[in-house]
Amino acid sequence: MELVPPLNADEIRGLFAPPPWGGDVPLSPFCMTNVGEWDKFRNIDMDKQDSIIESLEDSSGEQRSHLDADKVAVLTAWHRVDCRTRNALRRSFLSELINSYEERVRSFIRESRDGDVLVLQVQDPFHRLLLHGVCEFYNLLSTTFTQFEGPNSLKMTRICKKKASVADLPNITLCNFLKMAKEGVW
């Protein structure tokens, strides 16, 4: 005490200031709020506080759900696809082939009635896997069967709508979703 001369207020504040030494202390969010408004909220019943907070959360949730409806629809459709098929779609992305399958499947969904069947001839096993993935994405049943024509056998894929489900077309196609996922946008 005897070695240190008396300090004024600025010198004392400089000794106890946070880094970077001597800077002003940033205001907390509570300090920046209007104290009168905060006190009104703080002094009401806890049940009323809870209902106010819930109503604020609900209103922001409704806005968010409206904006994210397309995203939710695509992610729901993507999660219907088998994990092995998802890995194949991600790993070797053949956009032109998937796009052509999608165009056929989407037009089938739009134009067909219950009981209609779309039959496609796809010989390559990997391409058939991709076709089945597109069908799963659009919530359709797809089965592959062998059709014998003389000494040759043809692999055919039969596509039809599921009995109890309504085939809802997402606004974002599988091809666009995969492009966005590859680019890191998703």
mmCIF file of C-alpha atoms in Angstrom:
data_model
loop_
_atom_site.group_PDB
_atom_site.id
_atom_site.type_symbol
_atom_site.label_atom_id
_atom_site.label_comp_id
_atom_site.label_asym_id
_atom_site.label_seq_id
_atom_site.Cartn_x
_atom_site.Cartn_y
_atom_site.Cartn_z
ATOM 1 C CA MET A 1 0.000 0.000 0.000
ATOM 2 C CA GLU A 2 2.843 2.406 0.853
ATOM 3 C CA LEU A 3 4.671 1.774 -2.453
ATOM 4 C CA VAL A 4 1.635 2.461 -4.673
ATOM 5 C CA PRO A 5 0.456 6.032 -4.991
ATOM 6 C CA PRO A 6 -3.285 6.700 -4.816
ATOM 7 C CA LEU A 7 -5.105 5.733 -8.048
ATOM 8 C CA ASN A 8 -8.009 7.523 -9.657
ATOM 9 C CA ALA A 9 -11.113 5.764 -11.057
ATOM 10 C CA ASP A 10 -9.789 5.442 -14.633
ATOM 11 C CA GLU A 11 -6.560 3.846 -13.440
ATOM 12 C CA ILE A 12 -8.427 1.352 -11.262
ATOM 13 C CA ARG A 13 -10.798 0.479 -14.129
ATOM 14 C CA GLY A 14 -7.758 -0.058 -16.414
ATOM 15 C CA LEU A 15 -6.317 -2.578 -13.968
ATOM 16 C CA PHE A 16 -9.467 -4.703 -13.938
ATOM 17 C CA ALA A 17 -10.572 -4.311 -17.584
ATOM 18 C CA PRO A 18 -10.946 -7.500 -19.637
ATOM 19 C CA PRO A 19 -8.714 -8.174 -22.651
ATOM 20 C CA PRO A 20 -7.785 -6.419 -24.857
ATOM 21 C CA TRP A 21 -6.524 -4.443 -21.864
ATOM 22 C CA GLY A 22 -8.382 -1.281 -21.254
ATOM 23 C CA GLY A 23 -11.379 -1.895 -23.538
ATOM 24 C CA ASP A 24 -14.895 -1.214 -22.367
ATOM 25 C CA VAL A 25 -16.938 -4.136 -21.123
ATOM 26 C CA PRO A 26 -19.527 -5.152 -23.748
ATOM 27 C CA LEU A 27 -23.116 -4.808 -22.647
ATOM 28 C CA SER A 28 -25.066 -7.973 -21.986
ATOM 29 C CA PRO A 29 -28.390 -8.556 -23.760
ATOM 30 C CA PHE A 30 -30.199 -7.891 -20.492
ATOM 31 C CA CYS A 31 -28.519 -4.500 -20.161
ATOM 32 C CA MET A 32 -29.470 -3.580 -23.718
ATOM 33 C CA THR A 33 -33.176 -4.359 -23.290
ATOM 34 C CA ASN A 34 -35.656 -1.788 -22.210
ATOM 35 C CA VAL A 35 -35.642 -2.359 -18.457
ATOM 36 C CA GLY A 36 -39.246 -1.282 -18.007
ATOM 37 C CA GLU A 37 -40.510 -3.782 -20.613
ATOM 38 C CA TRP A 38 -38.397 -6.588 -19.179
ATOM 39 C CA ASP A 39 -39.609 -5.884 -15.642
ATOM 40 C CA LYS A 40 -43.236 -6.053 -16.803
ATOM 41 C CA PHE A 41 -42.625 -9.513 -18.279
ATOM 42 C CA ARG A 42 -40.578 -10.661 -15.306
ATOM 43 C CA ASN A 43 -43.195 -9.619 -12.753
ATOM 44 C CA ILE A 44 -46.184 -11.448 -14.282
ATOM 45 C CA ASP A 45 -47.323 -14.953 -13.349
ATOM 46 C CA MET A 46 -45.061 -17.821 -14.567
ATOM 47 C CA ASP A 47 -47.991 -19.512 -16.355
ATOM 48 C CA LYS A 48 -48.661 -16.326 -18.331
ATOM 49 C CA GLN A 49 -44.956 -16.108 -19.189
ATOM 50 C CA ASP A 50 -45.054 -19.678 -20.416
ATOM 51 C CA SER A 51 -48.122 -19.074 -22.618
ATOM 52 C CA ILE A 52 -46.515 -15.948 -24.123
ATOM 53 C CA ILE A 53 -43.330 -17.851 -24.948
ATOM 54 C CA GLU A 54 -45.312 -20.764 -26.442
ATOM 55 C CA SER A 55 -47.339 -18.425 -28.655
ATOM 56 C CA LEU A 56 -44.130 -16.821 -29.928
ATOM 57 C CA GLU A 57 -42.624 -20.234 -30.669
ATOM 58 C CA ASP A 58 -45.791 -21.406 -32.443
ATOM 59 C CA SER A 59 -45.959 -18.376 -34.713
ATOM 60 C CA SER A 60 -42.322 -18.725 -35.763
ATOM 61 C CA GLY A 61 -42.826 -22.472 -36.251
ATOM 62 C CA GLU A 62 -45.755 -21.889 -38.625
ATOM 63 C CA GLN A 63 -43.692 -19.509 -40.735
ATOM 64 C CA ARG A 64 -40.771 -21.928 -40.763
ATOM 65 C CA SER A 65 -42.953 -24.901 -41.726
ATOM 66 C CA HIS A 66 -44.473 -22.945 -44.609
ATOM 67 C CA LEU A 67 -41.030 -22.040 -45.951
ATOM 68 C CA ASP A 68 -39.532 -25.482 -45.457
ATOM 69 C CA ALA A 69 -42.409 -27.567 -46.883
ATOM 70 C CA ASP A 70 -40.465 -28.387 -50.054
ATOM 71 C CA LYS A 71 -37.378 -29.288 -48.077
ATOM 72 C CA VAL A 72 -39.352 -31.570 -45.764
ATOM 73 C CA ALA A 73 -41.096 -33.251 -48.715
ATOM 74 C CA VAL A 74 -37.789 -33.976 -50.451
ATOM 75 C CA LEU A 75 -36.111 -35.245 -47.293
ATOM 76 C CA THR A 76 -39.106 -37.481 -46.547
ATOM 77 C CA ALA A 77 -38.934 -38.887 -50.064
ATOM 78 C CA TRP A 78 -35.154 -39.333 -49.769
ATOM 79 C CA HIS A 79 -35.522 -41.284 -46.520
ATOM 80 C CA ARG A 80 -37.902 -43.715 -48.255
ATOM 81 C CA VAL A 81 -35.029 -44.794 -50.504
ATOM 82 C CA ASP A 82 -33.121 -47.859 -49.301
ATOM 83 C CA CYS A 83 -29.738 -46.994 -47.757
ATOM 84 C CA ARG A 84 -27.832 -49.165 -50.254
ATOM 85 C CA THR A 85 -29.562 -47.396 -53.136
ATOM 86 C CA ARG A 86 -28.925 -43.984 -51.536
ATOM 87 C CA ASN A 87 -25.214 -44.778 -51.381
ATOM 88 C CA ALA A 88 -25.255 -45.849 -55.044
ATOM 89 C CA LEU A 89 -27.080 -42.662 -56.045
ATOM 90 C CA ARG A 90 -24.603 -40.502 -54.128
ATOM 91 C CA ARG A 91 -21.473 -42.372 -55.174
ATOM 92 C CA SER A 92 -21.914 -42.505 -58.941
ATOM 93 C CA PHE A 93 -24.386 -39.860 -59.913
ATOM 94 C CA LEU A 94 -25.573 -40.369 -63.512
ATOM 95 C CA SER A 95 -27.699 -37.251 -63.828
ATOM 96 C CA GLU A 96 -28.911 -37.788 -67.413
ATOM 97 C CA LEU A 97 -30.023 -41.354 -66.719
ATOM 98 C CA ILE A 98 -31.727 -40.470 -63.426
ATOM 99 C CA ASN A 99 -33.370 -37.459 -65.055
ATOM 100 C CA SER A 100 -34.787 -39.620 -67.881
ATOM 101 C CA TYR A 101 -36.146 -42.137 -65.338
ATOM 102 C CA GLU A 102 -37.622 -39.292 -63.322
ATOM 103 C CA GLU A 103 -39.375 -37.751 -66.325
ATOM 104 C CA ARG A 104 -41.026 -41.074 -67.149
ATOM 105 C CA VAL A 105 -41.999 -41.758 -63.543
ATOM 106 C CA ARG A 106 -43.342 -38.235 -62.915
ATOM 107 C CA SER A 107 -45.450 -38.309 -66.099
ATOM 108 C CA PHE A 108 -46.708 -41.776 -65.078
ATOM 109 C CA ILE A 109 -47.763 -40.427 -61.664
ATOM 110 C CA ARG A 110 -49.530 -37.414 -63.203
ATOM 111 C CA GLU A 111 -51.309 -39.224 -66.046
ATOM 112 C CA SER A 112 -52.083 -42.682 -64.656
ATOM 113 C CA ARG A 113 -55.067 -43.972 -62.746
ATOM 114 C CA ASP A 114 -55.204 -46.663 -60.075
ATOM 115 C CA GLY A 115 -54.221 -50.028 -61.460
ATOM 116 C CA ASP A 116 -52.120 -48.649 -64.329
ATOM 117 C CA VAL A 117 -48.663 -50.152 -64.758
ATOM 118 C CA LEU A 118 -45.516 -48.738 -66.349
ATOM 119 C CA VAL A 119 -43.105 -51.350 -67.703
ATOM 120 C CA LEU A 120 -39.531 -50.404 -68.583
ATOM 121 C CA GLN A 121 -36.853 -52.593 -70.088
ATOM 122 C CA VAL A 122 -33.570 -52.038 -68.253
ATOM 123 C CA GLN A 123 -30.843 -54.641 -68.750
ATOM 124 C CA ASP A 124 -27.968 -53.191 -66.714
ATOM 125 C CA PRO A 125 -28.203 -54.220 -63.013
ATOM 126 C CA PHE A 126 -26.825 -50.910 -61.728
ATOM 127 C CA HIS A 127 -29.261 -48.916 -63.865
ATOM 128 C CA ARG A 128 -32.102 -51.072 -62.495
ATOM 129 C CA LEU A 129 -30.924 -50.255 -58.966
ATOM 130 C CA LEU A 130 -31.091 -46.552 -59.821
ATOM 131 C CA LEU A 131 -34.560 -46.995 -61.327
ATOM 132 C CA HIS A 132 -35.754 -48.728 -58.157
ATOM 133 C CA GLY A 133 -34.306 -45.822 -56.161
ATOM 134 C CA VAL A 134 -36.256 -43.315 -58.256
ATOM 135 C CA CYS A 135 -39.422 -45.364 -57.684
ATOM 136 C CA GLU A 136 -38.819 -45.477 -53.922
ATOM 137 C CA PHE A 137 -38.253 -41.709 -53.932
ATOM 138 C CA TYR A 138 -41.680 -41.218 -55.543
ATOM 139 C CA ASN A 139 -43.303 -43.842 -53.271
ATOM 140 C CA LEU A 140 -44.049 -46.336 -56.070
ATOM 141 C CA LEU A 141 -43.809 -50.130 -56.139
ATOM 142 C CA SER A 142 -41.252 -51.516 -58.556
ATOM 143 C CA THR A 143 -40.451 -55.135 -59.290
ATOM 144 C CA THR A 144 -38.059 -56.621 -61.800
ATOM 145 C CA PHE A 145 -38.941 -59.789 -63.658
ATOM 146 C CA THR A 146 -37.374 -61.798 -66.456
ATOM 147 C CA GLN A 147 -39.223 -62.154 -69.733
ATOM 148 C CA PHE A 148 -38.058 -64.956 -72.000
ATOM 149 C CA GLU A 149 -38.177 -64.449 -75.770
ATOM 150 C CA GLY A 150 -36.702 -67.495 -77.399
ATOM 151 C CA PRO A 151 -33.104 -68.008 -76.302
ATOM 152 C CA ASN A 152 -32.836 -64.420 -75.001
ATOM 153 C CA SER A 153 -34.053 -63.191 -71.638
ATOM 154 C CA LEU A 154 -35.030 -59.589 -71.002
ATOM 155 C CA LYS A 155 -35.130 -57.871 -67.641
ATOM 156 C CA MET A 156 -38.282 -55.799 -67.274
ATOM 157 C CA THR A 157 -39.229 -53.493 -64.411
ATOM 158 C CA ARG A 158 -42.909 -53.134 -63.542
ATOM 159 C CA ILE A 159 -43.857 -49.875 -61.795
ATOM 160 C CA CYS A 160 -47.215 -49.194 -60.168
ATOM 161 C CA LYS A 161 -48.714 -46.974 -57.497
ATOM 162 C CA LYS A 162 -49.066 -48.273 -53.964
ATOM 163 C CA LYS A 163 -52.633 -49.121 -52.980
ATOM 164 C CA ALA A 164 -53.079 -46.982 -49.844
ATOM 165 C CA SER A 165 -50.782 -44.070 -50.606
ATOM 166 C CA VAL A 166 -51.292 -40.862 -52.486
ATOM 167 C CA ALA A 167 -48.348 -40.222 -54.775
ATOM 168 C CA ASP A 168 -47.444 -36.615 -54.049
ATOM 169 C CA LEU A 169 -44.856 -35.116 -56.372
ATOM 170 C CA PRO A 170 -42.230 -33.084 -54.529
ATOM 171 C CA ASN A 171 -41.399 -29.751 -56.150
ATOM 172 C CA ILE A 172 -37.685 -30.573 -55.997
ATOM 173 C CA THR A 173 -36.744 -33.546 -58.168
ATOM 174 C CA LEU A 174 -34.356 -36.283 -57.069
ATOM 175 C CA CYS A 175 -31.854 -35.157 -59.692
ATOM 176 C CA ASN A 176 -31.897 -31.571 -58.388
ATOM 177 C CA PHE A 177 -31.675 -32.785 -54.794
ATOM 178 C CA LEU A 178 -28.600 -34.890 -55.602
ATOM 179 C CA LYS A 179 -26.959 -31.945 -57.431
ATOM 180 C CA MET A 180 -27.578 -29.653 -54.452
ATOM 181 C CA ALA A 181 -26.276 -32.288 -52.025
ATOM 182 C CA LYS A 182 -23.118 -32.795 -54.104
ATOM 183 C CA GLU A 183 -22.492 -29.029 -54.287
ATOM 184 C CA GLY A 184 -22.988 -28.714 -50.532
ATOM 185 C CA VAL A 185 -26.050 -26.495 -50.849
ATOM 186 C CA TRP A 186 -28.243 -28.950 -48.960
#
